[in-house]
Amino acid sequence: MTSEPLSDSSRPIDPGISLTTPNDAAAAQRRMRRRVVLASILGNGLEWFDFVAYGYFASIIAKVFFPSESNLSLMLTYASFAVGFVVRPIGGIVIGAYADRYGRQRALSLLIVMMAFGTLTLGLTPSFATIGIAAPIIVVLGRVVQGISIGGEFASATALLVEYAPPNRRMTFGSFQMSSQALGRVLATAVGLSVLLTFPPSTVQAGAWRIPFLIGALVGPFGFYVRYRLAESPEFQQLLQHKADVARAPVREVLQRHWLPLISAIGLTIIGTSLTYIWNTYLPTYVVEQLHLPLWQGLLGVAVTSALGIGTCVLGGWLADHYGPYRMFFLFTAISALISYPFFAYVLAAPGFARLFLAQFVVLTVFGLLQGPGPGLLAGLFPVEVRSTGMAISYNVGVTVFGGFAPLTVTWLIGMTGSKLVPAFYIIAAAVLSIVVVGSTFRGVQRQAAAAHPAAQLEG
């Protein structure tokens, strides 16, 4: 399904460098690969940095931009955050198609500017008391811009990473995309806690809460500089040499000719996004509301396991390169389903920090190993001419439906059934659905790949 990788000697290198020996060319290529990894990490890391920081300071943001005497202000704050999820699929389709028409480098340069703008609106917009209704309008506009950029970021950055990867290391290079999410969570937690512990509550309320968003926005200019200096991916350059192969309508092309890989890609996304939003996003609320433990106990576990996730994601990608990505996917998805109920039951039997942390440590270590090969697997499902579009549609549909709605669905089911084990059942159902969807489609995808590109095979 994918084009054959170019040899190292034909890959793009840093412009302006005089190369006189093969060693010079190889060194320049290594520098460009490192720059590609850095450029990808910056964008995805900034996305999750903003995501976590927003959650930390949501109650303050509510009072600053959505003043109200009731809980309406907090509801409006979360609603403005949800707007980003609503526009994500739109952003994914638009930016993904742009990347497939005009190149990954141009798309990524645009995306980092949009992302930084969305973060900067929270850092600089005056309060409702100062400029009135314009304040929430600017904030919502910033969320919309950032939602569009986030929708396109994963697919475009993953395409560039995988297309630059050395032969037989595509899963490892793709895993940097997932480890950057963990890095963003760790940095946001560190900066957020530093603000809360350094300043008195009155100072935090008065404006110190803006510090994380101002710091995050500073990544924008540096990220743009790094991304602007990237050479276009070697596979896309090869595609441009045959302009007839460039998809003029990538979205239509994906929906008409690549619907089976699209379904398989959504299946690959279901379990990972369910685990992310249950164990990282919803868990702090579960710790307080259902386990009746202090909030810090859930947050500390998320911070520590996120730090470990930076390494476990890369390890998962390495294992997939050596033993086959589909084997690793089915193995760790099955393990996630098998350990979900026992660990939730273990914590509920005697709620406490030790049991909670042990459950987080084990489950999220398995999650990192599962998550690592994900980007490389998704990229391998689509040919280069529609790769960004195909990944953008499948990833954003999976995240929106099975991740974004997970906290709401689990909260509703707990209220309906009275069972505190609902999160475990949700994860088990997601794992079974992922295995069924991927298991029933990936052989067909392999046959399509073999027919379209006889020399290219999806790894088992």
PDB file of C-alpha atoms in Angstrom, residues 30-210:
ATOM      1  CA  ARG A  30      20.869  12.227  10.069  1.00  0.00           C
ATOM      2  CA  ARG A  31      20.605  15.927  10.958  1.00  0.00           C
ATOM      3  CA  MET A  32      17.462  16.268   8.858  1.00  0.00           C
ATOM      4  CA  ARG A  33      15.892  13.211  10.493  1.00  0.00           C
ATOM      5  CA  ARG A  34      16.583  14.660  13.946  1.00  0.00           C
ATOM      6  CA  ARG A  35      15.007  17.933  12.834  1.00  0.00           C
ATOM      7  CA  VAL A  36      11.926  16.084  11.590  1.00  0.00           C
ATOM      8  CA  VAL A  37      11.557  14.319  14.952  1.00  0.00           C
ATOM      9  CA  LEU A  38      11.935  17.633  16.810  1.00  0.00           C
ATOM     10  CA  ALA A  39       9.436  19.383  14.543  1.00  0.00           C
ATOM     11  CA  SER A  40       6.843  16.657  15.114  1.00  0.00           C
ATOM     12  CA  ILE A  41       7.325  16.582  18.875  1.00  0.00           C
ATOM     13  CA  LEU A  42       6.942  20.359  19.170  1.00  0.00           C
ATOM     14  CA  GLY A  43       3.491  20.438  17.589  1.00  0.00           C
ATOM     15  CA  ASN A  44       1.930  17.422  19.267  1.00  0.00           C
ATOM     16  CA  GLY A  45       3.562  18.306  22.582  1.00  0.00           C
ATOM     17  CA  LEU A  46       2.115  21.834  22.436  1.00  0.00           C
ATOM     18  CA  GLU A  47      -1.327  20.387  21.730  1.00  0.00           C
ATOM     19  CA  TRP A  48      -1.303  18.271  24.892  1.00  0.00           C
ATOM     20  CA  PHE A  49       0.419  20.981  26.940  1.00  0.00           C
ATOM     21  CA  ASP A  50      -2.489  23.322  26.220  1.00  0.00           C
ATOM     22  CA  PHE A  51      -5.037  20.540  26.747  1.00  0.00           C
ATOM     23  CA  VAL A  52      -3.817  19.706  30.269  1.00  0.00           C
ATOM     24  CA  ALA A  53      -3.175  23.329  31.286  1.00  0.00           C
ATOM     25  CA  TYR A  54      -6.722  24.267  30.282  1.00  0.00           C
ATOM     26  CA  GLY A  55      -8.086  21.557  32.544  1.00  0.00           C
ATOM     27  CA  TYR A  56      -5.959  22.724  35.482  1.00  0.00           C
ATOM     28  CA  PHE A  57      -7.213  26.301  35.318  1.00  0.00           C
ATOM     29  CA  ALA A  58     -10.742  25.774  33.984  1.00  0.00           C
ATOM     30  CA  SER A  59     -12.405  27.163  37.111  1.00  0.00           C
ATOM     31  CA  ILE A  60     -10.356  30.377  36.897  1.00  0.00           C
ATOM     32  CA  ILE A  61     -10.866  30.715  33.143  1.00  0.00           C
ATOM     33  CA  ALA A  62     -14.601  30.457  33.793  1.00  0.00           C
ATOM     34  CA  LYS A  63     -14.552  33.450  36.150  1.00  0.00           C
ATOM     35  CA  VAL A  64     -12.292  35.556  33.917  1.00  0.00           C
ATOM     36  CA  PHE A  65     -14.048  35.122  30.576  1.00  0.00           C
ATOM     37  CA  PHE A  66     -17.534  33.799  31.394  1.00  0.00           C
ATOM     38  CA  PRO A  67     -18.709  35.642  34.519  1.00  0.00           C
ATOM     39  CA  SER A  68     -21.851  34.274  36.090  1.00  0.00           C
ATOM     40  CA  GLU A  69     -23.309  33.794  39.543  1.00  0.00           C
ATOM     41  CA  SER A  70     -24.034  30.119  38.873  1.00  0.00           C
ATOM     42  CA  ASN A  71     -22.270  27.118  37.413  1.00  0.00           C
ATOM     43  CA  LEU A  72     -23.112  28.474  33.966  1.00  0.00           C
ATOM     44  CA  SER A  73     -19.658  30.070  33.613  1.00  0.00           C
ATOM     45  CA  LEU A  74     -17.877  26.745  34.154  1.00  0.00           C
ATOM     46  CA  MET A  75     -20.243  25.028  31.737  1.00  0.00           C
ATOM     47  CA  LEU A  76     -19.482  27.687  29.112  1.00  0.00           C
ATOM     48  CA  THR A  77     -15.752  27.215  29.719  1.00  0.00           C
ATOM     49  CA  TYR A  78     -15.973  23.485  29.038  1.00  0.00           C
ATOM     50  CA  ALA A  79     -18.288  24.164  26.101  1.00  0.00           C
ATOM     51  CA  SER A  80     -15.678  26.438  24.521  1.00  0.00           C
ATOM     52  CA  PHE A  81     -13.137  23.648  25.043  1.00  0.00           C
ATOM     53  CA  ALA A  82     -15.516  21.170  23.424  1.00  0.00           C
ATOM     54  CA  VAL A  83     -15.748  23.394  20.350  1.00  0.00           C
ATOM     55  CA  GLY A  84     -12.206  22.283  19.573  1.00  0.00           C
ATOM     56  CA  PHE A  85     -13.388  18.669  19.398  1.00  0.00           C
ATOM     57  CA  VAL A  86     -16.317  19.556  17.162  1.00  0.00           C
ATOM     58  CA  VAL A  87     -14.103  21.175  14.531  1.00  0.00           C
ATOM     59  CA  ARG A  88     -11.302  18.590  14.742  1.00  0.00           C
ATOM     60  CA  PRO A  89     -12.669  16.343  11.976  1.00  0.00           C
ATOM     61  CA  ILE A  90     -13.165  19.408   9.765  1.00  0.00           C
ATOM     62  CA  GLY A  91      -9.600  20.518  10.408  1.00  0.00           C
ATOM     63  CA  GLY A  92      -8.324  17.020   9.778  1.00  0.00           C
ATOM     64  CA  ILE A  93     -10.045  16.807   6.395  1.00  0.00           C
ATOM     65  CA  VAL A  94      -9.022  20.300   5.254  1.00  0.00           C
ATOM     66  CA  ILE A  95      -5.402  20.202   6.471  1.00  0.00           C
ATOM     67  CA  GLY A  96      -4.936  16.555   5.514  1.00  0.00           C
ATOM     68  CA  ALA A  97      -6.054  17.273   1.962  1.00  0.00           C
ATOM     69  CA  TYR A  98      -3.774  20.333   1.867  1.00  0.00           C
ATOM     70  CA  ALA A  99      -0.798  18.209   2.977  1.00  0.00           C
ATOM     71  CA  ASP A 100      -1.538  15.623   0.294  1.00  0.00           C
ATOM     72  CA  ARG A 101      -1.813  18.295  -2.405  1.00  0.00           C
ATOM     73  CA  TYR A 102       1.011  20.666  -1.462  1.00  0.00           C
ATOM     74  CA  GLY A 103       3.284  18.799   0.947  1.00  0.00           C
ATOM     75  CA  ARG A 104       3.708  17.898   4.618  1.00  0.00           C
ATOM     76  CA  GLN A 105       6.285  20.632   5.321  1.00  0.00           C
ATOM     77  CA  ARG A 106       3.976  23.466   4.230  1.00  0.00           C
ATOM     78  CA  ALA A 107       1.080  22.041   6.231  1.00  0.00           C
ATOM     79  CA  LEU A 108       3.138  21.649   9.400  1.00  0.00           C
ATOM     80  CA  SER A 109       4.513  25.207   9.177  1.00  0.00           C
ATOM     81  CA  LEU A 110       0.945  26.524   8.998  1.00  0.00           C
ATOM     82  CA  LEU A 111      -0.284  24.260  11.811  1.00  0.00           C
ATOM     83  CA  ILE A 112       2.270  25.357  14.424  1.00  0.00           C
ATOM     84  CA  VAL A 113       1.304  29.015  13.876  1.00  0.00           C
ATOM     85  CA  MET A 114      -2.398  28.215  14.261  1.00  0.00           C
ATOM     86  CA  MET A 115      -1.769  26.178  17.390  1.00  0.00           C
ATOM     87  CA  ALA A 116       0.311  28.908  19.013  1.00  0.00           C
ATOM     88  CA  PHE A 117      -2.377  31.489  18.177  1.00  0.00           C
ATOM     89  CA  GLY A 118      -5.011  29.416  19.973  1.00  0.00           C
ATOM     90  CA  THR A 119      -2.810  29.132  23.063  1.00  0.00           C
ATOM     91  CA  LEU A 120      -1.904  32.824  22.971  1.00  0.00           C
ATOM     92  CA  THR A 121      -5.553  33.898  23.081  1.00  0.00           C
ATOM     93  CA  LEU A 122      -5.790  32.513  26.614  1.00  0.00           C
ATOM     94  CA  GLY A 123      -2.531  34.136  27.627  1.00  0.00           C
ATOM     95  CA  LEU A 124      -3.282  37.664  26.377  1.00  0.00           C
ATOM     96  CA  THR A 125      -7.055  38.202  26.012  1.00  0.00           C
ATOM     97  CA  PRO A 126      -8.333  40.756  28.562  1.00  0.00           C
ATOM     98  CA  SER A 127     -11.066  39.683  30.949  1.00  0.00           C
ATOM     99  CA  PHE A 128     -14.811  40.045  30.501  1.00  0.00           C
ATOM    100  CA  ALA A 129     -14.729  42.863  33.041  1.00  0.00           C
ATOM    101  CA  THR A 130     -12.309  44.779  30.794  1.00  0.00           C
ATOM    102  CA  ILE A 131     -13.630  44.316  27.245  1.00  0.00           C
ATOM    103  CA  GLY A 132     -17.019  42.704  27.785  1.00  0.00           C
ATOM    104  CA  ILE A 133     -18.498  40.173  25.380  1.00  0.00           C
ATOM    105  CA  ALA A 134     -15.442  40.431  23.108  1.00  0.00           C
ATOM    106  CA  ALA A 135     -13.447  38.386  25.663  1.00  0.00           C
ATOM    107  CA  PRO A 136     -15.360  35.087  25.354  1.00  0.00           C
ATOM    108  CA  ILE A 137     -15.686  35.586  21.588  1.00  0.00           C
ATOM    109  CA  ILE A 138     -11.889  35.843  21.209  1.00  0.00           C
ATOM    110  CA  VAL A 139     -11.359  32.805  23.436  1.00  0.00           C
ATOM    111  CA  VAL A 140     -13.865  30.701  21.489  1.00  0.00           C
ATOM    112  CA  LEU A 141     -12.273  31.848  18.219  1.00  0.00           C
ATOM    113  CA  GLY A 142      -8.912  30.723  19.568  1.00  0.00           C
ATOM    114  CA  ARG A 143     -10.370  27.321  20.458  1.00  0.00           C
ATOM    115  CA  VAL A 144     -11.791  26.967  16.945  1.00  0.00           C
ATOM    116  CA  VAL A 145      -8.460  27.803  15.299  1.00  0.00           C
ATOM    117  CA  GLN A 146      -6.643  25.426  17.612  1.00  0.00           C
ATOM    118  CA  GLY A 147      -9.201  22.677  17.056  1.00  0.00           C
ATOM    119  CA  ILE A 148      -8.688  22.934  13.297  1.00  0.00           C
ATOM    120  CA  SER A 149      -4.926  22.798  13.735  1.00  0.00           C
ATOM    121  CA  ILE A 150      -5.090  19.829  16.106  1.00  0.00           C
ATOM    122  CA  GLY A 151      -7.284  17.994  13.609  1.00  0.00           C
ATOM    123  CA  GLY A 152      -4.549  18.191  10.991  1.00  0.00           C
ATOM    124  CA  GLU A 153      -1.461  17.946  13.212  1.00  0.00           C
ATOM    125  CA  PHE A 154      -1.392  14.219  13.948  1.00  0.00           C
ATOM    126  CA  ALA A 155      -1.773  13.060  10.352  1.00  0.00           C
ATOM    127  CA  SER A 156       0.635  15.522   8.734  1.00  0.00           C
ATOM    128  CA  ALA A 157       3.343  15.107  11.377  1.00  0.00           C
ATOM    129  CA  THR A 158       3.017  11.322  11.346  1.00  0.00           C
ATOM    130  CA  ALA A 159       3.248  11.206   7.554  1.00  0.00           C
ATOM    131  CA  LEU A 160       6.480  13.214   7.651  1.00  0.00           C
ATOM    132  CA  LEU A 161       7.979  11.089  10.435  1.00  0.00           C
ATOM    133  CA  VAL A 162       7.184   7.771   8.783  1.00  0.00           C
ATOM    134  CA  GLU A 163       8.240   8.898   5.311  1.00  0.00           C
ATOM    135  CA  TYR A 164      11.613  10.026   6.684  1.00  0.00           C
ATOM    136  CA  ALA A 165      12.192   6.877   8.721  1.00  0.00           C
ATOM    137  CA  PRO A 166      15.000   4.508   7.759  1.00  0.00           C
ATOM    138  CA  PRO A 167      13.906   1.140   6.352  1.00  0.00           C
ATOM    139  CA  ASN A 168      12.448  -1.180   9.030  1.00  0.00           C
ATOM    140  CA  ARG A 169      12.221   1.648  11.601  1.00  0.00           C
ATOM    141  CA  ARG A 170       8.908   3.213  10.653  1.00  0.00           C
ATOM    142  CA  MET A 171       7.119   2.089  13.805  1.00  0.00           C
ATOM    143  CA  THR A 172       9.888   3.479  16.005  1.00  0.00           C
ATOM    144  CA  PHE A 173       9.885   6.840  14.243  1.00  0.00           C
ATOM    145  CA  GLY A 174       6.080   6.985  14.345  1.00  0.00           C
ATOM    146  CA  SER A 175       6.151   6.300  18.099  1.00  0.00           C
ATOM    147  CA  PHE A 176       7.790   9.691  18.690  1.00  0.00           C
ATOM    148  CA  GLN A 177       4.408  11.188  17.842  1.00  0.00           C
ATOM    149  CA  MET A 178       2.812   9.376  20.797  1.00  0.00           C
ATOM    150  CA  SER A 179       5.683   9.959  23.227  1.00  0.00           C
ATOM    151  CA  SER A 180       5.352  13.688  22.511  1.00  0.00           C
ATOM    152  CA  GLN A 181       1.790  13.535  23.880  1.00  0.00           C
ATOM    153  CA  ALA A 182       3.146  12.120  27.130  1.00  0.00           C
ATOM    154  CA  LEU A 183       5.855  14.797  27.163  1.00  0.00           C
ATOM    155  CA  GLY A 184       3.233  17.527  26.741  1.00  0.00           C
ATOM    156  CA  ARG A 185       1.243  16.174  29.703  1.00  0.00           C
ATOM    157  CA  VAL A 186       4.346  16.041  31.892  1.00  0.00           C
ATOM    158  CA  LEU A 187       5.439  19.587  31.051  1.00  0.00           C
ATOM    159  CA  ALA A 188       1.945  21.003  31.547  1.00  0.00           C
ATOM    160  CA  THR A 189       1.683  19.278  34.917  1.00  0.00           C
ATOM    161  CA  ALA A 190       5.111  20.584  35.962  1.00  0.00           C
ATOM    162  CA  VAL A 191       4.373  24.172  34.905  1.00  0.00           C
ATOM    163  CA  GLY A 192       0.833  24.130  36.285  1.00  0.00           C
ATOM    164  CA  LEU A 193       1.872  22.770  39.667  1.00  0.00           C
ATOM    165  CA  SER A 194       4.777  25.244  39.776  1.00  0.00           C
ATOM    166  CA  VAL A 195       2.368  28.143  39.328  1.00  0.00           C
ATOM    167  CA  LEU A 196      -0.006  26.789  41.975  1.00  0.00           C
ATOM    168  CA  LEU A 197       2.802  26.165  44.487  1.00  0.00           C
ATOM    169  CA  THR A 198       4.831  29.330  43.810  1.00  0.00           C
ATOM    170  CA  PHE A 199       2.117  31.992  43.931  1.00  0.00           C
ATOM    171  CA  PRO A 200      -0.580  32.588  46.535  1.00  0.00           C
ATOM    172  CA  PRO A 201      -4.143  31.850  45.384  1.00  0.00           C
ATOM    173  CA  SER A 202      -4.941  35.544  45.023  1.00  0.00           C
ATOM    174  CA  THR A 203      -2.013  36.035  42.613  1.00  0.00           C
ATOM    175  CA  VAL A 204      -2.967  32.949  40.621  1.00  0.00           C
ATOM    176  CA  GLN A 205      -6.510  34.262  40.308  1.00  0.00           C
ATOM    177  CA  ALA A 206      -5.243  37.735  39.371  1.00  0.00           C
ATOM    178  CA  GLY A 207      -3.246  36.549  36.375  1.00  0.00           C
ATOM    179  CA  ALA A 208      -0.487  34.062  37.213  1.00  0.00           C
ATOM    180  CA  TRP A 209      -2.702  31.333  35.724  1.00  0.00           C
ATOM    181  CA  ARG A 210      -1.840  32.792  32.296  1.00  0.00           C
TER     182      ARG A 210
END
